[in-house]
Amino acid sequence: MIMVGPAVAEATDADLIRRSVREPETFATVFDRHAPALHRYAARRLGPDSAEDVVSETFLAAFEHRRRYRLGQADARPWLYGIASNVIGKRRRREVARYRAYVRGGVDPAEITGGPVEDGVGTLAVNGPLVAALAGLRAGDRDTLLLVAWAELTYEETAEALKVPVGTVRSRLNRARRKVRQALEGTDHE
Amino acid sequence: MNDLEEVGRLWADTPEATVRDLAGSRAALVARFDRPRRGWSAALRWRAALSARRVALVGAMAVTLTAGVLVAEVGLGGSAEDSPGHLIAAPPADAKTLLVLAARAASAQSDLVPAHGQYVHTKRLAQNSLYTKSASGETQYTEVLVNEERWEAADVGKPWLSRVESLSATGPAPRKYWDRGLEDILYESASCPGRPAYARLGAWPTDPAQVRAKIVADTGEEPLRIWTSLQGLVRESVVRPSLGAALYQVAAGLDGIMLVPDAVDVAGRPGLAVAMDGGDGTRSELIFDRQTYHYLGERTVQLVDEKVDVPGDADYVARKGDASGTAVLAVEVVPGLPEVSPKASRMKIPC
């Protein structure tokens, strides 16, 4: 007999990943939970064409290494975004080239889904220096900045994702933000 | 607006991907579910790297499962007088002979044929390895015994249930890290052909050559990969002994198999095992009853101390002798699902 109750307890990511070692199909639920947002994050960094590849590579790698998931961590996002950061890192030149193409104004608008900032001051004049600053960051600083600003991970989650101490996240973020501020101040003075 | 918010606004209206956008990635992932990984043993280890300050030395004592095991052993056939083992005085001399005998024993069993609406219920005892860290950063090993049950519908399209419940642990890990109570997952998808195992295995041939060809199409000819695939299939094929018989014959033809004359399954039952070195410091075993040659379970044993690198501060050392695996306790046809936990997770997994 099946008991039907209105309240359905939701298994944590850790529960699903542990279970998926013997029941691989449960890993599909981890995909369904996190792939849409991870795709968006990858699309913002590399463009929509590469985003699907990043998602695919990330989840295949995650599935292969699921036995080593830290079960103490209920939320799989730091783990998944950490893998995604490595996957994106292999396309670093493409990412930087994309930012620079945008700064030059030569990017095909269709490639940047939704366009840049949409409000009244959302012009290339404002965003160009910002994107140029992103392009000029060290890879680790950019990963840190964008995991916080775009993936909305906490400092601790970012540290977990990038396998660095929280102190390193703070220092990387300070460095990246300083460069971003400098870029924005340069815009104000123009 | 501060600088971080400015960065956050860049391409902020990029939409999340739709199901259609993700269809290709999802299909690639799902296709991987049935494919064995190179050199990956089937054993489950809980590689939990827990914060040192949260791990206390609690000295948990094991709770034995003797009664349950004995009942199940009888249920699985025991050592009947007409069993192959009863007719043979000496134990098999090598792994190949053991597998031939196991194939013969499996051939003599009938496949379970549930009627429409019925379910195949399997009950296993699993031994999992839980790794934690002490306050000083030293790896600590806890052995956890888990009851694993499945109720798989005879009919495609019906829900099926997976249940796990930790029973006991031996080792220092605090109870909260291994005891999560009774965990039910009710799979409501079930319009996928080939899931769950009962339906999938029903489509497999039972001719050993055809079975081998089907496995090799996925794994290639490397014996270890074939073995890894076989392990998973053998574990599931307890519901279909005719397929098990073919799988044992395929295993008998593999280079690298060895006989373990004094194996013990995770339920403590002595047996004979066919094993293969995983090449990664582990050895995986298929364990058979000493007399009936019926399949008892599988186990993976750590052969050497091995430092396992886990990203972050989570590396640990798997010690020689650490073991994990499963023991089959019951396989039966039942009329329906049991009462499902009110806290069950319900999952609908598209194909």
Coordinates of C-alpha atoms in Angstrom, one line a residue:
Chain A
M1 CA 0.0 0.0 0.0
I2 CA 1.3 3.4 -0.8
M3 CA 0.8 6.2 1.7
V4 CA 0.1 9.4 -0.1
G5 CA 0.9 12.5 1.9
P6 CA 0.9 16.1 0.9
A7 CA 4.3 16.8 2.4
V8 CA 7.1 15.3 0.4
A9 CA 10.5 15.4 2.1
E10 CA 13.2 16.5 -0.3
A11 CA 16.3 14.5 -0.3
T12 CA 19.5 16.6 0.0
D13 CA 22.0 16.6 -2.7
A14 CA 24.3 14.6 -0.5
D15 CA 21.6 12.0 0.0
L16 CA 21.0 11.7 -3.7
I17 CA 24.7 11.4 -4.5
R18 CA 25.3 8.8 -1.9
R19 CA 22.3 6.9 -3.2
S20 CA 23.5 7.2 -6.8
V21 CA 26.5 5.1 -6.2
R22 CA 24.2 2.0 -6.4
E23 CA 21.3 3.7 -8.0
P24 CA 22.8 5.9 -10.7
E25 CA 19.4 7.1 -11.9
T26 CA 19.1 9.3 -8.7
F27 CA 21.9 11.4 -10.1
A28 CA 19.5 12.6 -12.8
T29 CA 17.7 14.5 -10.0
V30 CA 21.0 16.3 -9.1
F31 CA 21.2 17.3 -12.8
D32 CA 17.6 18.5 -12.9
R33 CA 18.2 20.6 -9.8
H34 CA 21.3 22.3 -10.7
A35 CA 21.9 22.2 -14.5
P36 CA 19.6 25.1 -15.4
A37 CA 21.5 27.6 -13.2
L38 CA 24.9 26.1 -14.0
H39 CA 24.1 26.5 -17.7
R40 CA 23.2 30.2 -17.1
Y41 CA 26.5 30.7 -15.2
A42 CA 28.5 29.1 -18.0
A43 CA 26.6 31.1 -20.7
R44 CA 27.5 34.3 -19.0
R45 CA 31.1 33.3 -19.0
L46 CA 31.5 31.6 -22.3
G47 CA 28.4 32.3 -24.3
P48 CA 25.4 30.0 -24.9
D49 CA 27.1 27.9 -27.5
S50 CA 29.8 26.7 -25.0
A51 CA 27.4 26.5 -22.0
E52 CA 26.0 23.2 -23.0
D53 CA 29.4 21.7 -23.4
V54 CA 30.4 23.0 -19.9
V55 CA 27.2 21.5 -18.4
S56 CA 27.7 18.2 -20.1
E57 CA 31.4 17.9 -19.1
T58 CA 30.7 19.1 -15.6
F59 CA 28.0 16.5 -14.9
L60 CA 29.8 13.7 -16.5
A61 CA 32.8 14.4 -14.4
A62 CA 30.7 14.8 -11.3
F63 CA 29.0 11.5 -12.0
E64 CA 32.3 9.7 -12.5
H65 CA 33.6 11.1 -9.2
R66 CA 30.5 10.9 -7.1
R67 CA 32.0 8.4 -4.8
R68 CA 34.3 11.1 -3.5
Y69 CA 31.7 13.6 -2.8
R70 CA 31.9 15.0 0.7
L71 CA 28.8 13.7 2.3
G72 CA 29.0 16.2 5.1
Q73 CA 28.0 18.9 2.5
A74 CA 24.2 18.8 1.9
D75 CA 24.3 21.3 -1.0
A76 CA 26.2 20.1 -4.1
R77 CA 26.5 23.5 -5.7
P78 CA 30.1 24.2 -4.4
W79 CA 31.2 20.9 -5.7
L80 CA 29.5 21.3 -9.1
Y81 CA 30.6 24.9 -9.6
G82 CA 34.1 23.9 -8.6
I83 CA 34.1 21.2 -11.4
A84 CA 32.6 23.8 -13.7
S85 CA 35.4 26.2 -12.9
N86 CA 37.9 23.7 -14.0
V87 CA 35.9 23.0 -17.1
I88 CA 35.7 26.7 -17.9
G89 CA 39.3 27.0 -17.1
K90 CA 40.2 24.8 -20.0
R91 CA 38.4 27.4 -22.2
R92 CA 40.1 30.4 -20.5
R93 CA 41.4 31.9 -23.8
R94 CA 37.9 31.7 -25.3
E95 CA 36.4 33.4 -22.3
V96 CA 38.9 36.2 -22.3
A97 CA 38.6 36.6 -26.1
R98 CA 34.8 36.9 -25.7
Y99 CA 35.1 39.6 -23.1
R100 CA 37.6 41.5 -25.3
A101 CA 35.4 41.1 -28.3
Y102 CA 32.6 42.6 -26.3
V103 CA 34.7 45.5 -25.3
R104 CA 35.6 46.1 -28.9
G105 CA 31.9 46.1 -29.7
G106 CA 32.4 43.5 -32.2
V107 CA 30.5 40.7 -30.6
D108 CA 27.5 39.2 -32.4
P109 CA 24.6 40.3 -30.2
A110 CA 23.0 36.9 -30.6
E111 CA 25.9 35.4 -28.8
I112 CA 25.3 37.3 -25.7
T113 CA 21.9 36.1 -24.6
G114 CA 19.8 38.9 -23.3
G115 CA 22.4 41.6 -24.1
P116 CA 24.4 43.4 -21.4
V117 CA 23.0 45.5 -18.6
E118 CA 19.5 46.5 -19.5
D119 CA 18.7 49.6 -17.6
G120 CA 19.2 53.2 -18.7
V121 CA 22.9 53.4 -18.2
G122 CA 23.4 50.0 -19.6
T123 CA 25.7 51.0 -22.4
L124 CA 28.9 49.7 -23.7
A125 CA 30.6 52.8 -22.2
V126 CA 29.7 51.6 -18.8
N127 CA 30.0 47.9 -19.3
G128 CA 33.0 48.0 -21.5
P129 CA 35.5 48.9 -18.8
L130 CA 33.9 46.4 -16.4
V131 CA 34.2 43.6 -18.9
A132 CA 37.7 44.7 -19.8
A133 CA 38.5 44.5 -16.1
L134 CA 37.1 40.9 -16.0
A135 CA 39.3 40.0 -19.0
G136 CA 42.3 41.4 -17.2
L137 CA 41.9 39.5 -14.0
R138 CA 44.0 36.6 -13.0
A139 CA 42.1 33.4 -13.6
G140 CA 41.8 32.5 -10.0
D141 CA 40.6 36.0 -9.1
R142 CA 38.0 35.9 -11.9
D143 CA 36.7 32.5 -10.8
T144 CA 36.4 33.8 -7.3
L145 CA 34.7 37.0 -8.2
L146 CA 32.2 35.4 -10.6
L147 CA 31.3 32.5 -8.2
V148 CA 30.4 35.1 -5.7
A149 CA 28.8 37.7 -8.0
W150 CA 27.1 35.4 -10.6
A151 CA 26.7 31.9 -9.0
E152 CA 25.9 33.6 -5.6
L153 CA 28.1 31.3 -3.6
T154 CA 29.1 32.4 -0.1
Y155 CA 32.8 32.9 0.7
E156 CA 32.8 29.5 2.4
E157 CA 31.2 27.8 -0.6
T158 CA 33.5 29.5 -3.0
A159 CA 36.5 28.3 -0.9
E160 CA 35.0 24.8 -1.1
A161 CA 34.4 25.0 -4.8
L162 CA 38.0 26.2 -5.6
K163 CA 39.6 24.1 -2.9
V164 CA 41.3 27.1 -1.3
P165 CA 41.1 28.5 2.2
V166 CA 38.5 31.2 2.9
G167 CA 41.3 33.7 3.5
T168 CA 42.4 33.1 0.0
V169 CA 38.9 33.8 -1.3
R170 CA 38.8 37.1 0.6
S171 CA 42.2 38.2 -0.7
R172 CA 41.3 37.2 -4.3
L173 CA 38.0 38.9 -4.1
N174 CA 39.6 42.1 -2.7
R175 CA 42.1 42.1 -5.5
A176 CA 39.4 41.6 -8.1
R177 CA 37.1 44.1 -6.7
R178 CA 39.9 46.7 -6.5
K179 CA 40.4 46.3 -10.2
V180 CA 36.7 46.5 -10.9
R181 CA 36.4 49.7 -8.9
Q182 CA 39.3 51.2 -10.7
A183 CA 37.7 50.4 -14.0
L184 CA 34.4 51.9 -12.8
E185 CA 36.1 55.0 -11.5
G186 CA 37.8 55.4 -14.8
T187 CA 34.4 55.4 -16.3
D188 CA 33.2 58.1 -14.0
H189 CA 36.0 60.4 -14.9
E190 CA 35.4 60.1 -18.6
Chain B
M1 CA 25.5 50.4 -6.2
N2 CA 28.8 48.8 -5.3
D3 CA 31.3 47.2 -7.6
L4 CA 30.1 43.7 -6.8
E5 CA 26.6 44.5 -7.7
E6 CA 27.8 46.1 -10.9
V7 CA 29.5 42.8 -11.8
G8 CA 26.3 41.0 -10.8
R9 CA 24.3 43.0 -13.3
L10 CA 26.4 42.0 -16.2
W11 CA 24.4 39.7 -18.5
A12 CA 22.1 39.2 -15.5
D13 CA 19.1 38.6 -17.7
T14 CA 20.7 35.5 -19.2
P15 CA 17.9 33.0 -18.7
E16 CA 18.3 29.6 -17.0
A17 CA 18.4 26.8 -19.5
T18 CA 15.2 25.1 -20.4
V19 CA 14.6 21.3 -20.5
R20 CA 15.1 21.5 -24.2
D21 CA 18.4 23.4 -23.9
L22 CA 19.6 20.6 -21.5
A23 CA 18.3 17.6 -23.4
G24 CA 21.6 16.7 -25.0
S25 CA 23.6 17.0 -21.8
R26 CA 21.0 15.0 -19.9
A27 CA 20.9 12.3 -22.4
A28 CA 24.7 12.0 -22.3
L29 CA 24.6 11.7 -18.5
V30 CA 21.8 9.1 -18.5
A31 CA 23.6 7.1 -21.1
R32 CA 26.5 6.8 -18.7
F33 CA 24.4 5.3 -15.9
D34 CA 24.7 1.7 -17.2
R35 CA 28.3 2.0 -18.4
P36 CA 31.0 0.7 -16.2
R37 CA 33.9 2.9 -15.5
R38 CA 37.4 1.8 -16.3
G39 CA 38.9 0.1 -13.3
W40 CA 36.2 1.2 -10.9
S41 CA 35.2 -1.3 -8.3
A42 CA 31.6 -1.6 -7.6
A43 CA 32.1 -1.1 -3.9
L44 CA 30.4 1.8 -2.1
R45 CA 32.5 3.8 0.2
W46 CA 31.2 6.8 2.0
R47 CA 34.0 9.1 1.7
A48 CA 32.8 11.7 4.1
A49 CA 35.4 14.2 5.1
L50 CA 33.9 15.6 8.2
S51 CA 35.2 18.6 10.1
A52 CA 37.6 17.5 12.7
R53 CA 36.0 19.5 15.5
R54 CA 32.7 17.8 14.9
V55 CA 34.0 14.3 15.1
A56 CA 34.2 12.8 18.5
L57 CA 35.5 9.5 19.5
V58 CA 32.5 7.6 20.5
G59 CA 33.6 4.0 20.2
A60 CA 30.5 2.7 18.7
M61 CA 29.9 -1.1 19.2
A62 CA 28.7 -3.3 16.4
V63 CA 25.2 -4.8 16.6
T64 CA 25.2 -8.3 15.2
L65 CA 22.6 -9.4 12.7
T66 CA 22.8 -13.1 13.3
A67 CA 19.1 -13.8 13.3
G68 CA 18.3 -12.0 10.1
V69 CA 21.2 -13.6 8.4
L70 CA 20.3 -17.1 9.3
V71 CA 16.7 -16.7 8.2
A72 CA 17.8 -15.3 4.9
E73 CA 20.4 -18.0 4.3
V74 CA 17.7 -20.6 4.5
G75 CA 15.6 -18.5 2.3
L76 CA 18.2 -18.5 -0.4
G77 CA 18.5 -22.2 -0.7
G78 CA 21.1 -23.3 1.9
S79 CA 22.8 -26.6 1.1
A80 CA 20.1 -29.0 -0.1
E81 CA 21.0 -32.6 -0.7
D82 CA 20.5 -32.3 -4.4
S83 CA 22.7 -29.3 -4.7
P84 CA 25.8 -29.5 -6.9
G85 CA 28.0 -28.9 -3.8
H86 CA 26.5 -31.9 -2.1
L87 CA 27.6 -34.2 -4.9
I88 CA 31.1 -33.0 -5.0
A89 CA 33.4 -33.9 -2.2
A90 CA 36.3 -31.6 -2.9
P91 CA 35.9 -27.8 -3.3
P92 CA 36.6 -26.5 -6.8
A93 CA 40.3 -26.2 -7.6
D94 CA 40.2 -22.9 -9.4
A95 CA 38.0 -19.9 -10.1
K96 CA 36.9 -21.2 -13.5
T97 CA 35.6 -24.4 -12.0
L98 CA 33.8 -22.5 -9.3
L99 CA 32.1 -20.4 -11.9
V100 CA 31.1 -23.4 -14.0
L101 CA 29.5 -24.9 -10.9
A102 CA 27.8 -21.6 -10.0
A103 CA 26.4 -21.4 -13.6
R104 CA 25.1 -24.9 -13.2
A105 CA 23.5 -24.2 -9.9
A106 CA 21.9 -21.0 -11.2
S107 CA 20.5 -22.8 -14.3
A108 CA 18.7 -25.2 -11.9
Q109 CA 16.9 -22.3 -10.3
S110 CA 13.7 -20.8 -11.8
D111 CA 13.5 -17.2 -12.8
L112 CA 11.0 -15.1 -10.7
V113 CA 8.0 -14.4 -12.8
P114 CA 5.8 -11.8 -11.1
A115 CA 2.3 -11.4 -12.4
H116 CA 0.9 -8.1 -13.5
G117 CA 0.6 -5.8 -10.5
Q118 CA 3.1 -7.8 -8.4
Y119 CA 6.6 -6.7 -7.3
V120 CA 10.0 -8.3 -7.0
H121 CA 11.3 -7.6 -3.6
T122 CA 15.1 -7.9 -2.9
K123 CA 16.7 -7.4 0.4
R124 CA 20.4 -7.0 0.9
L125 CA 22.8 -6.2 3.7
A126 CA 25.3 -3.7 2.7
Q127 CA 28.6 -2.9 4.4
N128 CA 29.8 0.6 3.8
S129 CA 33.0 2.3 4.7
L130 CA 32.7 5.7 6.3
Y131 CA 35.8 7.7 6.6
T132 CA 36.0 10.6 9.1
K133 CA 38.8 12.6 10.6
S134 CA 39.8 12.9 14.2
A135 CA 40.6 16.2 15.9
S136 CA 44.3 15.6 15.0
G137 CA 43.5 15.1 11.4
E138 CA 43.9 11.3 11.4
T139 CA 41.7 9.2 9.2
Q140 CA 39.2 7.1 11.1
Y141 CA 37.4 4.2 9.6
T142 CA 33.8 3.2 10.6
E143 CA 32.1 0.2 9.1
V144 CA 28.4 0.7 8.7
L145 CA 25.8 -2.0 8.1
V146 CA 22.8 -0.9 6.0
N147 CA 19.6 -2.7 5.1
E148 CA 18.9 -2.1 1.4
E149 CA 15.6 -3.1 -0.1
R150 CA 13.9 -2.7 -3.4
W151 CA 10.4 -3.3 -4.6
E152 CA 10.5 -3.4 -8.4
A153 CA 7.2 -3.5 -10.4
A154 CA 6.6 -6.3 -12.8
D155 CA 5.0 -3.7 -15.1
V156 CA 6.7 -0.8 -16.7
G157 CA 4.9 2.4 -15.8
K158 CA 4.3 1.5 -12.1
P159 CA 6.1 3.2 -9.3
W160 CA 8.9 1.3 -7.5
L161 CA 10.5 1.8 -4.2
S162 CA 14.1 1.9 -2.9
R163 CA 14.6 1.8 0.9
V164 CA 17.8 2.0 2.9
E165 CA 18.2 2.1 6.7
S166 CA 21.5 2.0 8.6
L167 CA 21.5 -0.7 11.2
S168 CA 24.7 -0.5 13.1
A169 CA 28.2 0.8 12.9
T170 CA 31.6 -0.2 14.1
G171 CA 34.0 2.7 14.5
P172 CA 34.3 6.2 15.9
A173 CA 32.0 8.1 13.6
P174 CA 29.1 9.8 15.5
R175 CA 25.8 8.2 14.9
K176 CA 24.4 11.3 13.2
Y177 CA 26.9 10.8 10.3
W178 CA 25.7 7.3 9.5
D179 CA 22.2 6.9 10.8
R180 CA 19.7 8.8 8.8
G181 CA 16.7 6.7 9.8
L182 CA 14.6 4.9 7.2
E183 CA 15.0 6.5 3.8
D184 CA 12.5 5.7 1.1
I185 CA 12.7 6.9 -2.4
L186 CA 9.6 6.2 -4.5
Y187 CA 10.4 6.4 -8.2
E188 CA 7.3 7.5 -10.0
S189 CA 8.8 7.8 -13.5
A190 CA 8.7 4.2 -14.7
S191 CA 7.5 4.9 -18.2
C192 CA 11.1 4.4 -19.1
P193 CA 11.7 1.0 -20.7
G194 CA 14.6 -0.7 -19.1
R195 CA 14.1 0.6 -15.6
P196 CA 14.2 -0.6 -13.0
A197 CA 16.5 -3.7 -13.0
Y198 CA 13.8 -6.3 -13.3
A199 CA 12.4 -4.9 -16.5
R200 CA 15.8 -4.2 -17.9
L201 CA 17.2 -7.6 -17.2
G202 CA 14.2 -9.3 -18.8
A203 CA 15.4 -8.1 -22.1
W204 CA 18.8 -9.6 -21.8
P205 CA 19.7 -12.9 -23.7
T206 CA 20.7 -15.9 -21.7
D207 CA 23.1 -17.4 -24.2
P208 CA 26.6 -16.7 -22.8
A209 CA 28.1 -15.7 -26.1
Q210 CA 25.3 -13.2 -26.7
V211 CA 25.6 -11.9 -23.1
R212 CA 29.3 -11.4 -23.6
A213 CA 28.8 -9.6 -26.9
K214 CA 26.3 -7.3 -25.2
I215 CA 28.7 -6.5 -22.4
V216 CA 31.8 -6.1 -24.6
A217 CA 29.9 -3.7 -26.8
D218 CA 30.0 -1.3 -23.8
T219 CA 33.2 -2.2 -22.1
G220 CA 35.6 -3.3 -24.8
E221 CA 37.7 -6.4 -24.4
E222 CA 39.7 -5.4 -21.3
P223 CA 39.0 -8.1 -18.7
L224 CA 38.8 -5.7 -15.8
R225 CA 36.2 -3.6 -17.4
I226 CA 34.2 -6.7 -18.4
W227 CA 34.5 -7.9 -14.8
T228 CA 33.3 -4.6 -13.4
S229 CA 30.3 -4.7 -15.6
L230 CA 29.6 -8.3 -14.7
Q231 CA 29.7 -7.4 -11.0
G232 CA 26.8 -5.0 -11.4
L233 CA 24.8 -7.3 -13.6
V234 CA 25.4 -10.3 -11.3
R235 CA 24.2 -8.2 -8.3
E236 CA 21.0 -7.3 -10.1
S237 CA 20.4 -10.7 -11.8
V238 CA 19.4 -12.4 -8.5
V239 CA 15.9 -11.8 -9.8
R240 CA 16.8 -13.8 -13.0
P241 CA 19.1 -16.7 -12.3
S242 CA 19.1 -17.8 -16.0
L243 CA 20.9 -14.6 -16.8
G244 CA 23.2 -15.1 -13.8
A245 CA 24.2 -18.5 -15.2
A246 CA 25.3 -16.9 -18.4
L247 CA 27.1 -14.1 -16.6
Y248 CA 29.1 -16.7 -14.6
Q249 CA 30.1 -18.4 -17.8
V250 CA 31.3 -15.2 -19.2
A251 CA 33.3 -14.5 -16.1
A252 CA 34.8 -18.0 -16.3
G253 CA 36.5 -16.9 -19.6
L254 CA 38.2 -13.9 -18.2
D255 CA 41.9 -13.6 -17.7
G256 CA 42.9 -12.6 -14.2
I257 CA 40.2 -14.3 -12.2
M258 CA 41.4 -16.1 -9.0
L259 CA 39.8 -18.4 -6.4
V260 CA 39.5 -17.2 -2.8
P261 CA 38.8 -20.3 -0.9
D262 CA 38.1 -18.7 2.5
A263 CA 35.9 -15.8 1.6
V264 CA 33.2 -14.4 3.9
D265 CA 30.4 -12.2 2.7
V266 CA 29.4 -9.0 4.5
A267 CA 26.7 -10.9 6.4
G268 CA 29.3 -13.2 7.8
R269 CA 28.5 -16.2 5.7
P270 CA 31.5 -18.3 4.7
G271 CA 31.9 -18.9 1.0
L272 CA 34.1 -19.4 -2.0
A273 CA 34.9 -16.4 -4.1
V274 CA 36.0 -15.5 -7.5
A275 CA 38.1 -12.4 -7.4
M276 CA 39.9 -10.0 -9.6
D277 CA 42.6 -7.5 -8.7
G278 CA 41.2 -4.0 -9.5
G279 CA 44.7 -2.6 -10.2
D280 CA 43.9 0.2 -7.7
G281 CA 44.9 -1.4 -4.5
T282 CA 41.6 -3.3 -4.2
R283 CA 40.3 -6.7 -5.0
S284 CA 36.7 -7.4 -5.8
E285 CA 35.0 -10.7 -5.2
L286 CA 31.9 -12.5 -6.2
I287 CA 31.0 -14.8 -3.3
F288 CA 29.2 -18.1 -3.6
D289 CA 27.8 -20.6 -1.1
R290 CA 30.4 -23.3 -0.3
Q291 CA 27.9 -26.1 -1.0
T292 CA 25.1 -24.9 -3.2
Y293 CA 27.3 -22.5 -5.3
H294 CA 24.4 -20.0 -5.2
Y295 CA 25.4 -16.4 -5.3
L296 CA 25.7 -14.8 -1.8
G297 CA 27.0 -11.4 -2.6
E298 CA 30.0 -9.3 -3.6
R299 CA 32.7 -7.6 -1.6
T300 CA 35.6 -5.3 -2.4
V301 CA 38.6 -5.5 -0.1
Q302 CA 41.4 -3.0 0.3
L303 CA 44.7 -4.8 -0.3
V304 CA 47.1 -2.1 0.7
D305 CA 47.1 1.2 2.6
E306 CA 46.1 3.8 0.1
K307 CA 46.0 7.6 0.4
V308 CA 42.9 8.8 -1.4
D309 CA 43.2 12.3 -2.7
V310 CA 40.0 14.3 -2.2
P311 CA 39.9 18.0 -3.1
G312 CA 40.0 20.3 -0.1
D313 CA 41.1 19.2 3.3
A314 CA 39.6 15.7 2.9
D315 CA 42.3 13.3 1.9
Y316 CA 42.2 10.1 3.9
V317 CA 43.9 6.8 4.1
A318 CA 42.1 3.6 3.2
R319 CA 43.7 0.9 5.2
K320 CA 44.5 -2.6 4.2
G321 CA 41.6 -4.9 5.0
D322 CA 38.9 -2.3 4.8
A323 CA 36.0 -3.9 3.0
S324 CA 32.6 -3.0 1.6
G325 CA 30.0 -4.9 -0.3
T326 CA 26.6 -6.4 -0.3
A327 CA 25.0 -9.7 0.7
V328 CA 21.8 -10.9 -0.8
L329 CA 19.3 -11.8 2.0
A330 CA 16.0 -12.4 0.2
V331 CA 14.6 -12.4 -3.3
E332 CA 10.8 -12.9 -3.5
V333 CA 7.6 -11.9 -5.3
V334 CA 5.2 -9.8 -3.3
P335 CA 1.8 -8.5 -4.1
G336 CA 2.5 -4.8 -3.9
L337 CA 4.5 -2.1 -2.3
P338 CA 4.9 -1.9 1.4
E339 CA 3.7 1.2 3.3
V340 CA 5.9 4.0 2.2
S341 CA 7.5 6.3 4.7
P342 CA 5.5 9.6 5.0
K343 CA 8.9 11.3 4.6
A344 CA 9.7 9.5 1.4
S345 CA 11.3 11.4 -1.5
R346 CA 9.2 11.0 -4.6
M347 CA 11.1 11.2 -7.8
K348 CA 10.0 11.4 -11.3
I349 CA 13.0 10.8 -13.5
P350 CA 12.5 11.3 -17.2
C351 CA 14.1 8.8 -19.5

